[in-house]
Each structure stands twice: as C-alpha cells, then as structure tokens.
mmCIF file of C-alpha atoms in Angstrom:
data_model
loop_
_atom_site.group_PDB
_atom_site.id
_atom_site.type_symbol
_atom_site.label_atom_id
_atom_site.label_comp_id
_atom_site.label_asym_id
_atom_site.label_seq_id
_atom_site.Cartn_x
_atom_site.Cartn_y
_atom_site.Cartn_z
ATOM 1 C CA UNK A 1 8.877 20.025 19.964
ATOM 2 C CA UNK A 2 9.170 16.715 21.766
ATOM 3 C CA UNK A 3 8.897 13.249 20.185
ATOM 4 C CA UNK A 4 5.509 12.666 21.798
ATOM 5 C CA UNK A 5 3.767 15.747 20.394
ATOM 6 C CA UNK A 6 5.327 15.878 16.909
ATOM 7 C CA UNK A 7 3.300 12.964 15.427
ATOM 8 C CA UNK A 8 0.069 14.419 16.788
ATOM 9 C CA UNK A 9 0.769 17.819 15.225
ATOM 10 C CA UNK A 10 1.603 16.159 11.891
ATOM 11 C CA UNK A 11 -1.693 14.266 12.082
ATOM 12 C CA UNK A 12 -3.664 17.452 12.825
ATOM 13 C CA UNK A 13 -1.928 19.260 9.951
ATOM 14 C CA UNK A 14 -2.764 16.372 7.604
ATOM 15 C CA UNK A 15 -6.413 16.359 8.670
ATOM 16 C CA UNK A 16 -6.713 20.106 8.090
ATOM 17 C CA UNK A 17 -5.376 19.926 4.525
ATOM 18 C CA UNK A 18 -7.211 16.748 3.428
ATOM 19 C CA UNK A 19 -10.684 16.124 2.079
ATOM 20 C CA UNK A 20 -12.622 14.613 4.971
ATOM 21 C CA UNK A 21 -14.896 11.588 4.641
ATOM 22 C CA UNK A 22 -17.170 10.477 7.451
ATOM 23 C CA UNK A 23 -18.787 7.161 6.497
ATOM 24 C CA UNK A 24 -17.617 3.643 7.201
ATOM 25 C CA UNK A 25 -15.996 2.223 4.030
ATOM 26 C CA UNK A 26 -18.306 0.079 1.929
ATOM 27 C CA UNK A 27 -17.347 -3.560 1.462
ATOM 28 C CA UNK A 28 -16.003 -4.027 -2.068
ATOM 29 C CA UNK A 29 -14.091 -6.773 -3.869
ATOM 30 C CA UNK A 30 -10.952 -4.709 -4.561
ATOM 31 C CA UNK A 31 -8.977 -2.275 -2.490
ATOM 32 C CA UNK A 32 -6.509 -0.160 -4.415
ATOM 33 C CA UNK A 33 -3.866 1.028 -2.002
ATOM 34 C CA UNK A 34 -2.511 4.391 -3.148
ATOM 35 C CA UNK A 35 -4.370 6.067 -5.969
ATOM 36 C CA UNK A 36 -1.291 6.349 -8.179
ATOM 37 C CA UNK A 37 -2.152 5.044 -11.680
ATOM 38 C CA UNK A 38 -5.525 3.706 -10.531
ATOM 39 C CA UNK A 39 -7.051 4.319 -13.948
ATOM 40 C CA UNK A 40 -4.720 1.721 -15.454
ATOM 41 C CA UNK A 41 -6.265 -0.883 -13.156
ATOM 42 C CA UNK A 42 -9.771 0.103 -14.162
ATOM 43 C CA UNK A 43 -9.047 -1.350 -17.601
ATOM 44 C CA UNK A 44 -9.008 -4.761 -15.878
ATOM 45 C CA UNK A 45 -11.234 -4.454 -12.839
ATOM 46 C CA UNK A 46 -14.609 -2.826 -12.355
ATOM 47 C CA UNK A 47 -14.303 0.626 -10.822
ATOM 48 C CA UNK A 48 -17.622 0.093 -9.003
ATOM 49 C CA UNK A 49 -16.203 -2.999 -7.261
ATOM 50 C CA UNK A 50 -13.240 -1.002 -5.957
ATOM 51 C CA UNK A 51 -12.385 1.140 -2.982
ATOM 52 C CA UNK A 52 -9.395 3.427 -3.140
ATOM 53 C CA UNK A 53 -7.304 3.957 -0.052
ATOM 54 C CA UNK A 54 -5.646 7.328 -0.463
ATOM 55 C CA UNK A 55 -2.275 7.207 1.265
ATOM 56 C CA UNK A 56 -0.862 10.624 0.399
ATOM 57 C CA UNK A 57 -3.257 12.780 2.379
ATOM 58 C CA UNK A 58 -5.638 13.463 -0.517
ATOM 59 C CA UNK A 59 -8.508 12.437 1.725
ATOM 60 C CA UNK A 60 -8.936 11.004 5.190
ATOM 61 C CA UNK A 61 -11.836 8.917 6.363
ATOM 62 C CA UNK A 62 -12.494 10.101 9.904
ATOM 63 C CA UNK A 63 -14.507 6.984 10.731
ATOM 64 C CA UNK A 64 -11.445 4.873 9.859
ATOM 65 C CA UNK A 65 -9.053 7.268 11.596
ATOM 66 C CA UNK A 66 -10.951 7.188 14.903
ATOM 67 C CA UNK A 67 -11.366 3.421 14.654
ATOM 68 C CA UNK A 68 -7.617 3.176 14.084
ATOM 69 C CA UNK A 69 -6.695 5.465 16.980
ATOM 70 C CA UNK A 70 -8.999 3.602 19.381
ATOM 71 C CA UNK A 71 -7.692 0.216 18.201
ATOM 72 C CA UNK A 72 -3.969 0.933 17.870
ATOM 73 C CA UNK A 73 -3.296 4.279 19.532
ATOM 74 C CA UNK A 74 -0.822 6.746 18.054
ATOM 75 C CA UNK A 75 1.874 4.195 17.295
ATOM 76 C CA UNK A 76 2.504 4.081 13.529
ATOM 77 C CA UNK A 77 -0.722 5.922 12.709
ATOM 78 C CA UNK A 78 -0.212 5.584 8.949
ATOM 79 C CA UNK A 79 0.001 1.785 8.910
ATOM 80 C CA UNK A 80 -2.681 1.485 11.603
ATOM 81 C CA UNK A 81 -4.996 3.526 9.371
ATOM 82 C CA UNK A 82 -4.270 1.181 6.453
ATOM 83 C CA UNK A 83 -4.916 -1.920 8.593
ATOM 84 C CA UNK A 84 -8.165 -0.406 9.860
ATOM 85 C CA UNK A 85 -9.351 0.504 6.361
ATOM 86 C CA UNK A 86 -8.707 -3.068 5.220
ATOM 87 C CA UNK A 87 -10.484 -4.542 8.227
ATOM 88 C CA UNK A 88 -13.527 -2.303 7.765
ATOM 89 C CA UNK A 89 -13.825 -2.614 3.969
ATOM 90 C CA UNK A 90 -13.187 -6.398 3.851
ATOM 91 C CA UNK A 91 -11.697 -6.650 0.335
ATOM 92 C CA UNK A 92 -10.810 -9.924 -1.368
ATOM 93 C CA UNK A 93 -7.908 -8.287 -3.190
ATOM 94 C CA UNK A 94 -5.466 -5.544 -2.173
ATOM 95 C CA UNK A 95 -3.637 -4.058 -5.131
ATOM 96 C CA UNK A 96 -0.937 -1.422 -5.443
ATOM 97 C CA UNK A 97 0.766 0.133 -8.434
ATOM 98 C CA UNK A 98 3.255 1.829 -6.151
ATOM 99 C CA UNK A 99 5.810 -0.877 -5.371
ATOM 100 C CA UNK A 100 8.190 1.173 -3.129
ATOM 101 C CA UNK A 101 5.654 1.356 -0.296
ATOM 102 C CA UNK A 102 7.106 -1.281 2.028
ATOM 103 C CA UNK A 103 4.019 -1.299 4.265
ATOM 104 C CA UNK A 104 2.128 -3.028 1.436
ATOM 105 C CA UNK A 105 4.306 -6.137 1.849
ATOM 106 C CA UNK A 106 3.338 -6.429 5.536
ATOM 107 C CA UNK A 107 -0.406 -6.712 4.804
ATOM 108 C CA UNK A 108 -0.307 -10.433 3.955
ATOM 109 C CA UNK A 109 1.056 -11.228 7.437
ATOM 110 C CA UNK A 110 -2.012 -9.657 9.001
ATOM 111 C CA UNK A 111 -4.774 -10.552 6.518
ATOM 112 C CA UNK A 112 -3.926 -14.038 5.286
ATOM 113 C CA UNK A 113 -7.170 -14.553 3.322
ATOM 114 C CA UNK A 114 -6.731 -11.413 1.215
ATOM 115 C CA UNK A 115 -4.904 -11.773 -2.093
ATOM 116 C CA UNK A 116 -2.205 -9.102 -2.369
ATOM 117 C CA UNK A 117 -0.958 -7.918 -5.767
ATOM 118 C CA UNK A 118 1.867 -5.446 -6.412
ATOM 119 C CA UNK A 119 2.957 -3.933 -9.722
ATOM 120 C CA UNK A 120 6.394 -2.425 -10.166
ATOM 121 C CA UNK A 121 5.674 1.072 -11.434
ATOM 122 C CA UNK A 122 9.133 2.069 -12.607
ATOM 123 C CA UNK A 123 12.848 1.583 -12.218
ATOM 124 C CA UNK A 124 14.435 1.413 -8.804
ATOM 125 C CA UNK A 125 18.128 2.017 -8.244
ATOM 126 C CA UNK A 126 19.365 -1.307 -6.939
ATOM 127 C CA UNK A 127 22.490 -0.118 -5.177
ATOM 128 C CA UNK A 128 21.337 3.017 -3.431
ATOM 129 C CA UNK A 129 17.717 3.889 -2.828
ATOM 130 C CA UNK A 130 15.407 4.666 0.037
ATOM 131 C CA UNK A 131 13.232 1.713 -1.039
ATOM 132 C CA UNK A 132 16.146 -0.754 -0.669
ATOM 133 C CA UNK A 133 17.128 0.724 2.686
ATOM 134 C CA UNK A 134 13.521 0.436 3.893
ATOM 135 C CA UNK A 135 13.275 -3.159 2.655
ATOM 136 C CA UNK A 136 16.477 -4.146 4.459
ATOM 137 C CA UNK A 137 15.352 -2.505 7.691
ATOM 138 C CA UNK A 138 11.798 -3.862 7.567
ATOM 139 C CA UNK A 139 12.902 -7.402 6.694
ATOM 140 C CA UNK A 140 14.789 -7.516 10.000
ATOM 141 C CA UNK A 141 11.484 -6.991 11.847
ATOM 142 C CA UNK A 142 8.817 -8.541 9.602
ATOM 143 C CA UNK A 143 8.306 -11.154 6.945
ATOM 144 C CA UNK A 144 7.554 -9.275 3.726
ATOM 145 C CA UNK A 145 5.325 -10.896 1.112
ATOM 146 C CA UNK A 146 2.685 -10.494 -1.552
ATOM 147 C CA UNK A 147 0.779 -13.175 -3.397
ATOM 148 C CA UNK A 148 1.639 -11.813 -6.842
ATOM 149 C CA UNK A 149 4.321 -9.332 -7.844
ATOM 150 C CA UNK A 150 4.474 -8.075 -11.417
ATOM 151 C CA UNK A 151 7.904 -6.718 -12.274
ATOM 152 C CA UNK A 152 9.430 -4.952 -15.264
ATOM 153 C CA UNK A 153 11.961 -7.682 -15.999
ATOM 154 C CA UNK A 154 13.946 -10.604 -14.625
ATOM 155 C CA UNK A 155 16.768 -8.314 -13.473
ATOM 156 C CA UNK A 156 14.472 -6.555 -10.979
ATOM 157 C CA UNK A 157 12.825 -9.814 -9.956
ATOM 158 C CA UNK A 158 16.139 -11.502 -9.136
ATOM 159 C CA UNK A 159 18.220 -8.561 -7.872
ATOM 160 C CA UNK A 160 15.614 -6.626 -5.957
ATOM 161 C CA UNK A 161 12.307 -8.175 -5.098
ATOM 162 C CA UNK A 162 13.198 -11.833 -4.466
ATOM 163 C CA UNK A 163 15.937 -10.824 -2.025
ATOM 164 C CA UNK A 164 13.422 -9.220 0.309
ATOM 165 C CA UNK A 165 9.842 -10.142 -0.596
ATOM 166 C CA UNK A 166 8.296 -13.586 -0.807
ATOM 167 C CA UNK A 167 5.772 -14.021 -3.611
ATOM 168 C CA UNK A 168 4.998 -15.394 -7.025
ATOM 169 C CA UNK A 169 6.708 -13.270 -9.674
ATOM 170 C CA UNK A 170 5.783 -12.387 -13.237
ATOM 171 C CA UNK A 171 7.920 -10.295 -15.575
ATOM 172 C CA UNK A 172 5.422 -8.271 -17.628
ATOM 173 C CA UNK A 173 7.378 -5.223 -18.710
ATOM 174 C CA UNK A 174 6.132 -1.815 -17.760
ATOM 175 C CA UNK A 175 2.489 -2.120 -16.768
ATOM 176 C CA UNK A 176 2.000 1.541 -17.581
ATOM 177 C CA UNK A 177 3.693 1.400 -20.985
ATOM 178 C CA UNK A 178 1.903 -1.772 -22.059
ATOM 179 C CA UNK A 179 -1.074 0.401 -22.992
ATOM 180 C CA UNK A 180 0.699 2.461 -25.642
#
C-alpha cells in the first residue's frame, strides 16, 4: 500500500471501530485530553464543566473530524483533530494526565489564551524511551510548553521535563497515589 493511501485506510478502520458522535462539542470550562485517569481530576473539577477528548479511538466526533479534514486536510489527522476539538469547544483549561503525549506540549503555541496543565502519570525511563526520543525530535521543529507541569519529583523535573518543555513546575509526588 502506498504512503498516500495508508493513512486514509487507518482513519477508516478507526472510524469503523469507534463510537461515533455527531454533534458539535459543547463549550465547557475544561477539556481533558485523553481519558486516562479522568476520574482523579473529577475530585478537583466539576465533571459537568468538562469535555473529554478521547485520543485512543474510544469515540470519534464526526462533526470535529470533518471540520478538521476540511480545515487541515489529511496531514497529521490526529493532531488536526485535537486542534479542531479545542477550537470548537473553546475551553479555558486543557488538562492531561498522560504526560508522554508530546502533542499536548504543542497546544500552547497555537492557543495562547488557554491554560495548559500536565500531570506526570508515572515513571519514564530517562535514558531510553520513546517519549524522550519524541521530545528530542519534536523540540527541533516546535517550541514545547505547558503553563503548569506537575511532576513526581525534582529528579524528573530537572532531568526530563525542563530539558525539553518550558513551563512552571511543581513536584507533587504521584498524583494517582496521593489519593490512597
């Protein structure tokens, strides 16, 4: 299969296996990017004030997908979908509990008025990981940043995040384990 058709077939396959939504996203104060550990956030923010952007194919909003394809074409459909969802839902805050998703750190460059918040969700191997490789590669092309980054400890702040991502850092321990 050629390079031109492969992304389109992957997109069709994803659409066929996902729950389909058809309405324009409702404007809400918070946008949780990636549903991983979302219930932990709901201890601090109102669930009714939050949209969840599913990034693993759990569901696809066709309104957003078509808006994205018409606005950005088929180039980097995943990130274009995320940008479109943000534009259409107009959140004040974008939050993720899945720190290895490098695309999250590109959002601030596009939507300067949105407050971006990332929580480190677990350990990352400093010396050899896909996350580090992606950070190094992406930093060559884009400025990576988030307003607030909550890390497990100073070691990760200094040896991982600060090397690649601009932001204000807080060492809070494991966000997930702080509830037990």
